[in-house]
JSON list of C-alpha atoms and ligand atoms in Angstrom, two decimals:
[
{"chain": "A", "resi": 1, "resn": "UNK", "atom": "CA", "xyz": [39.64, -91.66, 22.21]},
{"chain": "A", "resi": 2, "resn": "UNK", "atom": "CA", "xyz": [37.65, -88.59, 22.45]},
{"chain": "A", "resi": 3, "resn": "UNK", "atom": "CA", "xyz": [38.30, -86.55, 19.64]},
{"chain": "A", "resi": 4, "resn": "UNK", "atom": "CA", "xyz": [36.62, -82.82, 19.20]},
{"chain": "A", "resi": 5, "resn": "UNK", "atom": "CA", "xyz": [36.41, -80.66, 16.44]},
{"chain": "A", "resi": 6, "resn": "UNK", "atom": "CA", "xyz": [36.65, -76.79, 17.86]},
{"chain": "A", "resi": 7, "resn": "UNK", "atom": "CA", "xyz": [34.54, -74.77, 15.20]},
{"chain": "A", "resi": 8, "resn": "UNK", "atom": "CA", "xyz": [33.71, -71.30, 14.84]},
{"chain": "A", "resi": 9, "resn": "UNK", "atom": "CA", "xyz": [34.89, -68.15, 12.91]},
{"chain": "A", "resi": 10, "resn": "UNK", "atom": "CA", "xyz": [38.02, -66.19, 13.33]},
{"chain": "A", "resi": 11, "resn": "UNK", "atom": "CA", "xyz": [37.56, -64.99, 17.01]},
{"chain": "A", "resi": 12, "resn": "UNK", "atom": "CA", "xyz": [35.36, -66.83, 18.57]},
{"chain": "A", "resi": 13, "resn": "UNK", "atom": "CA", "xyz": [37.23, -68.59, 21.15]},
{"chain": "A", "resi": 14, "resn": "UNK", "atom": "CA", "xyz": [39.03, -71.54, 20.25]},
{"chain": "A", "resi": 15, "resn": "UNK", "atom": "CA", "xyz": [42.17, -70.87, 21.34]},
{"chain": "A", "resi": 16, "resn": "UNK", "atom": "CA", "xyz": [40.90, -69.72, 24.83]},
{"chain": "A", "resi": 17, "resn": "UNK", "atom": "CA", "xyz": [38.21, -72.93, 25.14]},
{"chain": "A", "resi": 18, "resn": "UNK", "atom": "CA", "xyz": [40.45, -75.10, 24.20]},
{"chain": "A", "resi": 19, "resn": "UNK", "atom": "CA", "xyz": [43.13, -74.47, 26.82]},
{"chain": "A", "resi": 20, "resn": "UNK", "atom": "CA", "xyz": [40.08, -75.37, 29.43]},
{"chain": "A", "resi": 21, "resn": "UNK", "atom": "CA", "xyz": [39.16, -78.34, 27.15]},
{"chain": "A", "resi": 22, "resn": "UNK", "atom": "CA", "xyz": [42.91, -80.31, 26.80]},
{"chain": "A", "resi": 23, "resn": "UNK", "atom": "CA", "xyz": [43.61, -79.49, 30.97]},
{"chain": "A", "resi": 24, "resn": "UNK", "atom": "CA", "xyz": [40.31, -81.32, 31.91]},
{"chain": "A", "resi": 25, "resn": "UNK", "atom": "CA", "xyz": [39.89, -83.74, 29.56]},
{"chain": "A", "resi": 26, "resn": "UNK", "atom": "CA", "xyz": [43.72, -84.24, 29.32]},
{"chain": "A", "resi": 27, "resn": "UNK", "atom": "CA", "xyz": [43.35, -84.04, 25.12]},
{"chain": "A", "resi": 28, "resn": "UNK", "atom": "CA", "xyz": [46.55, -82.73, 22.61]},
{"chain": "A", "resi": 29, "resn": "UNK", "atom": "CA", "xyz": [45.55, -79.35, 21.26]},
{"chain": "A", "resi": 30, "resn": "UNK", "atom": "CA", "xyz": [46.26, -79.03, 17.15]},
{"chain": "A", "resi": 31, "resn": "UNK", "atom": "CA", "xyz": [45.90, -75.91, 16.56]},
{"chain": "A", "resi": 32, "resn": "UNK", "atom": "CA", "xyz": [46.82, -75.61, 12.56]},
{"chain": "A", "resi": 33, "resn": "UNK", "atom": "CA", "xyz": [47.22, -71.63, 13.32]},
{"chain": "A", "resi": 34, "resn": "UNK", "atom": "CA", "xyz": [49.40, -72.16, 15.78]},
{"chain": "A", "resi": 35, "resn": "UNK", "atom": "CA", "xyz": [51.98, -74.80, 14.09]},
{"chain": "A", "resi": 36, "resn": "UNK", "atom": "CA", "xyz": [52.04, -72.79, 10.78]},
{"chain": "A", "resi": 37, "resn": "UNK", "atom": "CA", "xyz": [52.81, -69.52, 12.92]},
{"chain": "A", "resi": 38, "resn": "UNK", "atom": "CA", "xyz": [55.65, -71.58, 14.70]},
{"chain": "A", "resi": 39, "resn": "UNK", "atom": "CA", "xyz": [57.18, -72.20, 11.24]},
{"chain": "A", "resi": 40, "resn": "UNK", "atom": "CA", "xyz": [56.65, -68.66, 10.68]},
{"chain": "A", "resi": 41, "resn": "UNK", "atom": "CA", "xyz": [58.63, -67.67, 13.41]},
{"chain": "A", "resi": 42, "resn": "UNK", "atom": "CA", "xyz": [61.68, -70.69, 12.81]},
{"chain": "A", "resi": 43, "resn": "UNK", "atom": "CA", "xyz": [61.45, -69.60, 9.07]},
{"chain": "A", "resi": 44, "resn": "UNK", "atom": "CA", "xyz": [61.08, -72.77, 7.67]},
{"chain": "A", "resi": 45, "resn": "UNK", "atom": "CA", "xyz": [59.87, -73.65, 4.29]},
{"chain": "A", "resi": 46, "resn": "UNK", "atom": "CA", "xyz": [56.66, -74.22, 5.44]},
{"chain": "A", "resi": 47, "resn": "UNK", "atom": "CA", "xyz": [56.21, -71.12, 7.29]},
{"chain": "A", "resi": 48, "resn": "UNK", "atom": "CA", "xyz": [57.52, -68.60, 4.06]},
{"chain": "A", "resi": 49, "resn": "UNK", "atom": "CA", "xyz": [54.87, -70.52, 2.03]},
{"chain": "A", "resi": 50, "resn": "UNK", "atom": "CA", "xyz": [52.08, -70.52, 4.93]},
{"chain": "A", "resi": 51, "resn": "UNK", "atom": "CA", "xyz": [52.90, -66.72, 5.37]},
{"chain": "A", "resi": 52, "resn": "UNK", "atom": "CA", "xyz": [52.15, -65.84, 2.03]},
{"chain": "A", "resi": 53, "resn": "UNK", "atom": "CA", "xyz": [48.19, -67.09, 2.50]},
{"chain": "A", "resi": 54, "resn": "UNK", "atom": "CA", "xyz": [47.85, -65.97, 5.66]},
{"chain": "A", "resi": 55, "resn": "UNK", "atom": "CA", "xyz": [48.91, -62.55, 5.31]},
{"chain": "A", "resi": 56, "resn": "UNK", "atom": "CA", "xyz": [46.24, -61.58, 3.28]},
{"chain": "A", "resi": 57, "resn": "UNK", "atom": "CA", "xyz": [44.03, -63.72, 5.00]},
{"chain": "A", "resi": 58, "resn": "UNK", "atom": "CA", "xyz": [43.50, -66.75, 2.63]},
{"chain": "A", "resi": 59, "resn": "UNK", "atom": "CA", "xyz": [43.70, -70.32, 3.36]},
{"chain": "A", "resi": 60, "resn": "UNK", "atom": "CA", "xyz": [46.66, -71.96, 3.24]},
{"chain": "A", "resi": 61, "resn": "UNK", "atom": "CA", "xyz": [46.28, -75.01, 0.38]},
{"chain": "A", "resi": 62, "resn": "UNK", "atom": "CA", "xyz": [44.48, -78.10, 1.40]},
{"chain": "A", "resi": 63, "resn": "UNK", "atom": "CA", "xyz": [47.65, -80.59, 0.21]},
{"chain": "A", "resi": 64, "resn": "UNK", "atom": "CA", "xyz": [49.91, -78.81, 2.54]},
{"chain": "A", "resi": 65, "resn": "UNK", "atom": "CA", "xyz": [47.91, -78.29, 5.64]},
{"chain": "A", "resi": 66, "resn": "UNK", "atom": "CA", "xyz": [46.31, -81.79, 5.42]},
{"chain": "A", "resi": 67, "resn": "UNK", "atom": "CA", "xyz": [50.02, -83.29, 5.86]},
{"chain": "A", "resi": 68, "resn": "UNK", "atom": "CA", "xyz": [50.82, -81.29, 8.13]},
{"chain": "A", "resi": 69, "resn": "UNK", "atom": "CA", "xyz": [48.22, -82.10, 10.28]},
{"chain": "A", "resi": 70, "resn": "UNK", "atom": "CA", "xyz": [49.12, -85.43, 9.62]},
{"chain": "A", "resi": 71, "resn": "UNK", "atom": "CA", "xyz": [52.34, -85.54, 10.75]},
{"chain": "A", "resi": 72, "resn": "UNK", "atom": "CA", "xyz": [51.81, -83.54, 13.77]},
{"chain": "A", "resi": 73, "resn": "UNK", "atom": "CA", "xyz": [48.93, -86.47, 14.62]},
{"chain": "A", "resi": 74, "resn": "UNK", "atom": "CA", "xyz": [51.45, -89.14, 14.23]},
{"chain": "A", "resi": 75, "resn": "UNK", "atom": "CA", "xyz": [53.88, -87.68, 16.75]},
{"chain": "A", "resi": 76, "resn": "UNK", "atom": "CA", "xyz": [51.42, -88.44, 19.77]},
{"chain": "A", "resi": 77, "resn": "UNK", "atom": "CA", "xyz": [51.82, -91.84, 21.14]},
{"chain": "A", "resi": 78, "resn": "UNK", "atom": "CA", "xyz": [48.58, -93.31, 22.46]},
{"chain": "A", "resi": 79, "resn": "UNK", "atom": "CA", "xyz": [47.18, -90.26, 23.26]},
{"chain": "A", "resi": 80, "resn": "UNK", "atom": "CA", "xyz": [43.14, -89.49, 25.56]},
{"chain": "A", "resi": 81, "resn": "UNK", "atom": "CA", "xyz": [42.34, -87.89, 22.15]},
{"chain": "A", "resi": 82, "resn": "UNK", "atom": "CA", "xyz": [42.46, -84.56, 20.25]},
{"chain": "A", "resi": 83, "resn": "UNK", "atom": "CA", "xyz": [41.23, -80.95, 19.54]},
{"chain": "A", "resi": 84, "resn": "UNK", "atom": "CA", "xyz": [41.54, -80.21, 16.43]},
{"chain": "A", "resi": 85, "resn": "UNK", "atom": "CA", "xyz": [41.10, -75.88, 16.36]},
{"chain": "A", "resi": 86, "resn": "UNK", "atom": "CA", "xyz": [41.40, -74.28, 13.26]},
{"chain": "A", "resi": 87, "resn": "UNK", "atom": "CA", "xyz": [40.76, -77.73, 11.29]},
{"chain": "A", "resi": 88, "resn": "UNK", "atom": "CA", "xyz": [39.53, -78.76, 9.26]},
{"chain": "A", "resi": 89, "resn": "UNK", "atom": "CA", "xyz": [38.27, -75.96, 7.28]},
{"chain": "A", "resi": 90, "resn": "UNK", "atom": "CA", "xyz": [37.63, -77.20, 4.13]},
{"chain": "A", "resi": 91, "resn": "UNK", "atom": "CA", "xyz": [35.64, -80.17, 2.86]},
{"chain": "A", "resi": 92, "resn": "UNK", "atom": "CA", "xyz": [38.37, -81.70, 1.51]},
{"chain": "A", "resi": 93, "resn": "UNK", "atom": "CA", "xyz": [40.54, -81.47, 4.50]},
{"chain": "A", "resi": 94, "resn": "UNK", "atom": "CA", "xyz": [37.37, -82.87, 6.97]},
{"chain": "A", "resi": 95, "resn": "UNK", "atom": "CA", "xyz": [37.16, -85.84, 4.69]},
{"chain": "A", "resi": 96, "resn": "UNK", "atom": "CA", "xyz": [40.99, -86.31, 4.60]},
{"chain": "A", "resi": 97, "resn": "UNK", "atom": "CA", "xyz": [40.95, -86.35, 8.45]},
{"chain": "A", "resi": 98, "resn": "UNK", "atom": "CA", "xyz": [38.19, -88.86, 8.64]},
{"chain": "A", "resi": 99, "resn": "UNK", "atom": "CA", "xyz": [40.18, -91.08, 6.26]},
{"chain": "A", "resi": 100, "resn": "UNK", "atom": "CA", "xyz": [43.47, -90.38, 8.86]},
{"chain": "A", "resi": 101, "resn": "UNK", "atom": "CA", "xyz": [41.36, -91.00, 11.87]},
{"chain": "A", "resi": 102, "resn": "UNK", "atom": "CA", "xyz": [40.00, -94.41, 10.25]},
{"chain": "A", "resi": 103, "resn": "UNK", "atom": "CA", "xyz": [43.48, -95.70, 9.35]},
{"chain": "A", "resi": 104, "resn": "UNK", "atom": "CA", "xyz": [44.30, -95.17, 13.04]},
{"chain": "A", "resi": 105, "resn": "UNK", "atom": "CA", "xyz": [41.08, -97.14, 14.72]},
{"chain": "A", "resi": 106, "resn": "UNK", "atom": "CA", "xyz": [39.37, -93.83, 15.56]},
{"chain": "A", "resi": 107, "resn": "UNK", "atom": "CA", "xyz": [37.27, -91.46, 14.75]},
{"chain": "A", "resi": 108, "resn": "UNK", "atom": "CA", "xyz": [35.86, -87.80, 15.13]},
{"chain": "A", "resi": 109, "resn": "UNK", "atom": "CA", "xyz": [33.46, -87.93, 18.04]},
{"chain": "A", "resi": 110, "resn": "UNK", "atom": "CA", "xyz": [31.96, -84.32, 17.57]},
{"chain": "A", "resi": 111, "resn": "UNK", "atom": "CA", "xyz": [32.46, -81.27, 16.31]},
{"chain": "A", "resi": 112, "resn": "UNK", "atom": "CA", "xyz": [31.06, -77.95, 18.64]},
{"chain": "A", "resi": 113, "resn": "UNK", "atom": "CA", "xyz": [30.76, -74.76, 17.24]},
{"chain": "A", "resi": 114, "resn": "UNK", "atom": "CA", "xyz": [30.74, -71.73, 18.78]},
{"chain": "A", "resi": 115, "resn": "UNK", "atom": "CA", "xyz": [28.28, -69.33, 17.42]},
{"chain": "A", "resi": 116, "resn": "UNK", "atom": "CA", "xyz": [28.92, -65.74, 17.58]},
{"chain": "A", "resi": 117, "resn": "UNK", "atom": "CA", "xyz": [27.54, -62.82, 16.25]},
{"chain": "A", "resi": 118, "resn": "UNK", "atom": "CA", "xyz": [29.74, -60.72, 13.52]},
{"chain": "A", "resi": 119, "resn": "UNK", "atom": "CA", "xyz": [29.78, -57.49, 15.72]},
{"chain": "A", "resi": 120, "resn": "UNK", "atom": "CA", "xyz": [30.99, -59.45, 18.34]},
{"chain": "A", "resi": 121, "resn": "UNK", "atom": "CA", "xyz": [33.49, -61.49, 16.47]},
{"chain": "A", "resi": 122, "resn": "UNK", "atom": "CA", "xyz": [35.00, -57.91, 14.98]},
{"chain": "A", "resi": 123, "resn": "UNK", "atom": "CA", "xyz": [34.84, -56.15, 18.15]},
{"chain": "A", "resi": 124, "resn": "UNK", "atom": "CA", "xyz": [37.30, -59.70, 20.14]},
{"chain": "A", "resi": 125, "resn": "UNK", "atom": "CA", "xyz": [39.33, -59.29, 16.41]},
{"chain": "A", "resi": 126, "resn": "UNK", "atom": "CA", "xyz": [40.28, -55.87, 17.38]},
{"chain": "A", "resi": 127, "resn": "UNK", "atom": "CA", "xyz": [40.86, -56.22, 20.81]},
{"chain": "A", "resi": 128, "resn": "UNK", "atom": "CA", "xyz": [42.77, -59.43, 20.46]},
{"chain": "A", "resi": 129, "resn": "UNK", "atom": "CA", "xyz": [45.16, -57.55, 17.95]},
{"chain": "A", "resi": 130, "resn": "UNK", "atom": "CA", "xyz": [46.42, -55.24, 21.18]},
{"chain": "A", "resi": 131, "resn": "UNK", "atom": "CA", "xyz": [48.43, -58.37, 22.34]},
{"chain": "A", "resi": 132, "resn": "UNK", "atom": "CA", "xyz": [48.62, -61.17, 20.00]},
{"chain": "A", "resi": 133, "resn": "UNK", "atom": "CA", "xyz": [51.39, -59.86, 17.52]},
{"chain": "A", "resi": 134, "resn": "UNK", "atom": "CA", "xyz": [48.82, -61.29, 14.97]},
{"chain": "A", "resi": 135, "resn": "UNK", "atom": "CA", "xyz": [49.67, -58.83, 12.06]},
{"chain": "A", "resi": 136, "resn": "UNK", "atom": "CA", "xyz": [46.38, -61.18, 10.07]},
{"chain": "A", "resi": 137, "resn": "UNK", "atom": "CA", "xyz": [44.11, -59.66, 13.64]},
{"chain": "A", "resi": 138, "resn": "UNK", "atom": "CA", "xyz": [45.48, -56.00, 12.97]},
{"chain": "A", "resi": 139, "resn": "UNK", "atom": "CA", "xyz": [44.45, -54.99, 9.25]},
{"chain": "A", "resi": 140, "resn": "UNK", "atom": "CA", "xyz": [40.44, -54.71, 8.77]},
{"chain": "A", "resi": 141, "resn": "UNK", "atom": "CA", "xyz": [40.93, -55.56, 5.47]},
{"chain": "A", "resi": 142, "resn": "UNK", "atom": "CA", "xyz": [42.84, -59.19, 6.10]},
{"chain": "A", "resi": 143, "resn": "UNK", "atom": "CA", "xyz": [40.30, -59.31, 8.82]},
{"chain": "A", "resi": 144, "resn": "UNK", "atom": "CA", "xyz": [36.93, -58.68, 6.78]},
{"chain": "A", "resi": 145, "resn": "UNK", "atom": "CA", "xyz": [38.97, -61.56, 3.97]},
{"chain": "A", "resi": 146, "resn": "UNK", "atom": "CA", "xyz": [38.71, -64.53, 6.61]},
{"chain": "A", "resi": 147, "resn": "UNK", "atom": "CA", "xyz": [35.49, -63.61, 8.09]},
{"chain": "A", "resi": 148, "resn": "UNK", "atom": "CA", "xyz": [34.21, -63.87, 4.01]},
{"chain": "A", "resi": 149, "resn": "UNK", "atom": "CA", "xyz": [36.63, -67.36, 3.28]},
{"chain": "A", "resi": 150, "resn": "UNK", "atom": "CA", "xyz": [34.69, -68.26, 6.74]},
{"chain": "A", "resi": 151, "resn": "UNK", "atom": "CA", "xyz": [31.54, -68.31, 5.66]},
{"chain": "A", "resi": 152, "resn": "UNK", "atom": "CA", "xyz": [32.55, -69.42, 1.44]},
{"chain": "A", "resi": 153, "resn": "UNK", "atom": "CA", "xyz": [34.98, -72.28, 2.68]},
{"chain": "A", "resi": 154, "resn": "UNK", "atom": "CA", "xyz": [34.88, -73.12, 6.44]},
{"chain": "A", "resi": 155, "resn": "UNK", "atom": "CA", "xyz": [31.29, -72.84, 7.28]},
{"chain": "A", "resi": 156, "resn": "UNK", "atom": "CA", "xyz": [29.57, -75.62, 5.21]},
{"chain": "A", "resi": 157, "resn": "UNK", "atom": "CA", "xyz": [32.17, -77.96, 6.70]},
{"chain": "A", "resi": 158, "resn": "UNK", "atom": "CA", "xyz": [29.34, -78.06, 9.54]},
{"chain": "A", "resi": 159, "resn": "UNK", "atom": "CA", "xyz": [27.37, -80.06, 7.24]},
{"chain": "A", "resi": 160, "resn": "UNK", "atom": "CA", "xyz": [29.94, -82.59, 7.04]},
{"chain": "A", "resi": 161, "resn": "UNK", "atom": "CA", "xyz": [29.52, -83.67, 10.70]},
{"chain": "A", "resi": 162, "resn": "UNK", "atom": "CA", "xyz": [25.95, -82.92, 10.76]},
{"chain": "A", "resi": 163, "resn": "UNK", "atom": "CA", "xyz": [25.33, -85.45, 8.11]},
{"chain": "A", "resi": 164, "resn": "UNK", "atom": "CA", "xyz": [27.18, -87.83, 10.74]},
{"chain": "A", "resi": 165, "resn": "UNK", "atom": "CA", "xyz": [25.07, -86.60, 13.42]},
{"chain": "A", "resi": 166, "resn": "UNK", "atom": "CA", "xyz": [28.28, -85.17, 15.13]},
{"chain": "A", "resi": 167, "resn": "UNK", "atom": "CA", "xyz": [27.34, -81.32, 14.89]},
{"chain": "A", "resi": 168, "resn": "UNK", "atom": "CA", "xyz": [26.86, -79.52, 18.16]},
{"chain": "A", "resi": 169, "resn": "UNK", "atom": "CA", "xyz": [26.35, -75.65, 18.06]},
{"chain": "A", "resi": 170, "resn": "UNK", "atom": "CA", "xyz": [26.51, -73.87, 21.65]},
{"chain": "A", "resi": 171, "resn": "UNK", "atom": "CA", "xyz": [26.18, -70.19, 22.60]},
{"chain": "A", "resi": 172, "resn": "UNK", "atom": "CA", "xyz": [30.11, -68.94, 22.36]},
{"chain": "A", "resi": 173, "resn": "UNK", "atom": "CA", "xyz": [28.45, -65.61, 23.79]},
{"chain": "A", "resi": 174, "resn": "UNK", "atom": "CA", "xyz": [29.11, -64.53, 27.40]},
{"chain": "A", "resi": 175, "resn": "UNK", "atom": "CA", "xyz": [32.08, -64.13, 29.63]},
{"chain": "A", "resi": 176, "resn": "UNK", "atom": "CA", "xyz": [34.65, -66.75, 29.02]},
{"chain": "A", "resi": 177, "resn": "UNK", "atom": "CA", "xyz": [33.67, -69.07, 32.09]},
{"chain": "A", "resi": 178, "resn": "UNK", "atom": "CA", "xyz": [30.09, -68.84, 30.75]},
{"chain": "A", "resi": 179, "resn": "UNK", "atom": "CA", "xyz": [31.25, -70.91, 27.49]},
{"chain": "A", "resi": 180, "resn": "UNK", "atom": "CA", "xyz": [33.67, -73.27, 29.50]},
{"chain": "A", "resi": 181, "resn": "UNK", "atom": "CA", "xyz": [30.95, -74.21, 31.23]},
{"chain": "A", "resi": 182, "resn": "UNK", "atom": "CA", "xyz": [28.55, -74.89, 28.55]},
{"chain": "A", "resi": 183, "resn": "UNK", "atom": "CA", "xyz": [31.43, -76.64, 26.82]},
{"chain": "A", "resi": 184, "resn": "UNK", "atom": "CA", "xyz": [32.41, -78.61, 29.41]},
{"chain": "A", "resi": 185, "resn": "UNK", "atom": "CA", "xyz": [28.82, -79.97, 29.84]},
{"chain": "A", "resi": 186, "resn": "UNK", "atom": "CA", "xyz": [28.42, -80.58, 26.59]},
{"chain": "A", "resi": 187, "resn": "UNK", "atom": "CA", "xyz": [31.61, -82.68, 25.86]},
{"chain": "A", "resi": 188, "resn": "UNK", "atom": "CA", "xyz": [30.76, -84.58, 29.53]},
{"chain": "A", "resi": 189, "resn": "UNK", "atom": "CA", "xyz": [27.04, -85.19, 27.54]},
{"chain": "A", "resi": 190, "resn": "UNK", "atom": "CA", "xyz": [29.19, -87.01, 24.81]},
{"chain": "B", "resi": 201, "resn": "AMP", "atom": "P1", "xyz": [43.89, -69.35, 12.94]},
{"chain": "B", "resi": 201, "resn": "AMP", "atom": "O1", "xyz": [45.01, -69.24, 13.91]},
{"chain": "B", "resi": 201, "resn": "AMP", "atom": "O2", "xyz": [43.13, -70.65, 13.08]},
{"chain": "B", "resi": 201, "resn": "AMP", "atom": "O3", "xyz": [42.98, -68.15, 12.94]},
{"chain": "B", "resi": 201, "resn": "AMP", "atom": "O4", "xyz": [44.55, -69.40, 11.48]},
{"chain": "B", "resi": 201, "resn": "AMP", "atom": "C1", "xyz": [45.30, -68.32, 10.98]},
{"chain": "B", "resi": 201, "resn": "AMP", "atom": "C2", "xyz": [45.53, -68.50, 9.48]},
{"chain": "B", "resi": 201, "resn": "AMP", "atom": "O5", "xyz": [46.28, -69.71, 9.25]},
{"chain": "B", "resi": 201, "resn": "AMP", "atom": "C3", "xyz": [44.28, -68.66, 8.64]},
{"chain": "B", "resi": 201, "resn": "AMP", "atom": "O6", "xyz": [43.72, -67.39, 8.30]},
{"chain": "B", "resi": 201, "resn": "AMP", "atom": "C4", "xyz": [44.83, -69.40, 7.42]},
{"chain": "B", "resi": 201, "resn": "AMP", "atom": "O7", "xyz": [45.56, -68.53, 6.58]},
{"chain": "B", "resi": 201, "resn": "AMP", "atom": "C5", "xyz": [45.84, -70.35, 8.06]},
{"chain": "B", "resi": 201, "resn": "AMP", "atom": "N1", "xyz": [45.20, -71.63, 8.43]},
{"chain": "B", "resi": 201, "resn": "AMP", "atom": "C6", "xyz": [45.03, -72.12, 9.69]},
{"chain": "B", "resi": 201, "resn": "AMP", "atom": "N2", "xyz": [44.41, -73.32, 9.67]},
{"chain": "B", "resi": 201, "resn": "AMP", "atom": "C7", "xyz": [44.18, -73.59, 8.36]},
{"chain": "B", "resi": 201, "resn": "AMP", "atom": "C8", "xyz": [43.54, -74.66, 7.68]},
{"chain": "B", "resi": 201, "resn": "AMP", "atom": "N3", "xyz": [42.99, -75.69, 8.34]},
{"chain": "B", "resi": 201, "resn": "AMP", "atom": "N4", "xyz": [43.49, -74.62, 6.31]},
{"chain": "B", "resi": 201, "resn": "AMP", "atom": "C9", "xyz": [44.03, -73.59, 5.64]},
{"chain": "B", "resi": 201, "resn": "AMP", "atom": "N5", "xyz": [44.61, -72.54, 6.21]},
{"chain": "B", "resi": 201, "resn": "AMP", "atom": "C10", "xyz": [44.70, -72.53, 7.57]}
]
């Protein structure tokens, strides 16, 4: 299984790269975002509590995003392999995954960040916030809270995988070919 870790700070591409990633390499996108903003939307349980975090920009707990992930990992039968966007973002939830991965005879085989300067990352925020309905892309405030719990919480997950030797930073600057490309060769380098 190839299984890729998408990494990078709020705005930096994930979404977009990893629509290019799953049609080539024919991979199931988790995008932790995404499935808490579906229960949003259905107004489940989940979502009400998920909503509560994400409106001011916080993380939403480790216990209830790790099973989450979880479950939406067992639905796949036999699957190429995963990208897992927006997790993990904590320590706790990397080493949770690894433990996951293990129990199912596979493992994590990188995790690519995309590096991007803060200007730019503020000035995609805002523009993304036009279209996306995100209300957590339209407030500065919510915005400047997940760019801070970035670099507190999510960065020094890096070190996780780099301690594996699985860390791979490219250049997410550039038009959004430009990064599919360097993407693309460095997943076909893996
Ligand atoms: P994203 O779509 O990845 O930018 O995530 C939007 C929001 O969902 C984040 O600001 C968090 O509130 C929440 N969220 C997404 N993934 C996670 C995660 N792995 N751990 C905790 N909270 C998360």
């Amino acid at each position: 299984m190839l299984n890729i870790v998408l990494f990078g700070p709020p705005g930096a591409g994930k979404g977009t790269q990893s629509e290019k990633l799953i049609e080539r390499y024919k991979l199931i996108h988790l995008s932790t975002g995404d499935i808490f903003r579906a229960n949003i939307k259905g107004e489940t349980e989940l979502g009400l509590l998920a909503k509560s975090y994400m409106d001011k920009g916080q993380l939403v707990p480790d216990e209830v995003t790790i099973n989450m992930l979880k479950d939406a990992v067992s639905k796949h039968q036999n699957p190429n392999g995963f990208i897992f966007d927006g997790f993990p973002r904590t320590n706790k939830q990397a080493a949770a995954l690894d433990a996951f991965l293990e129990e199912m005879n596979t493992s994590i085989t990188a995790m690519i960040s995309l590096d991007v300067e803060e200007v730019e990352l503020r000035a995609r925020l805002a523009n993304r916030a036009k279209d996306s309905g995100r209300p957590d892309d339209a407030d500065p405030k919510v915005i400047q809270n997940r760019i801070d719990v970035y670099k507190n919480e999510t960065a020094p997950v890096k070190e996780f995988y780099a301690a594996q030797n699985k860390w791979i930073k490219i250049d997410g600057f550039g038009s959004i070919q430009d990064i599919t490309t360097r993407l693309f060769a460095t997943v076909d380098s893996l």
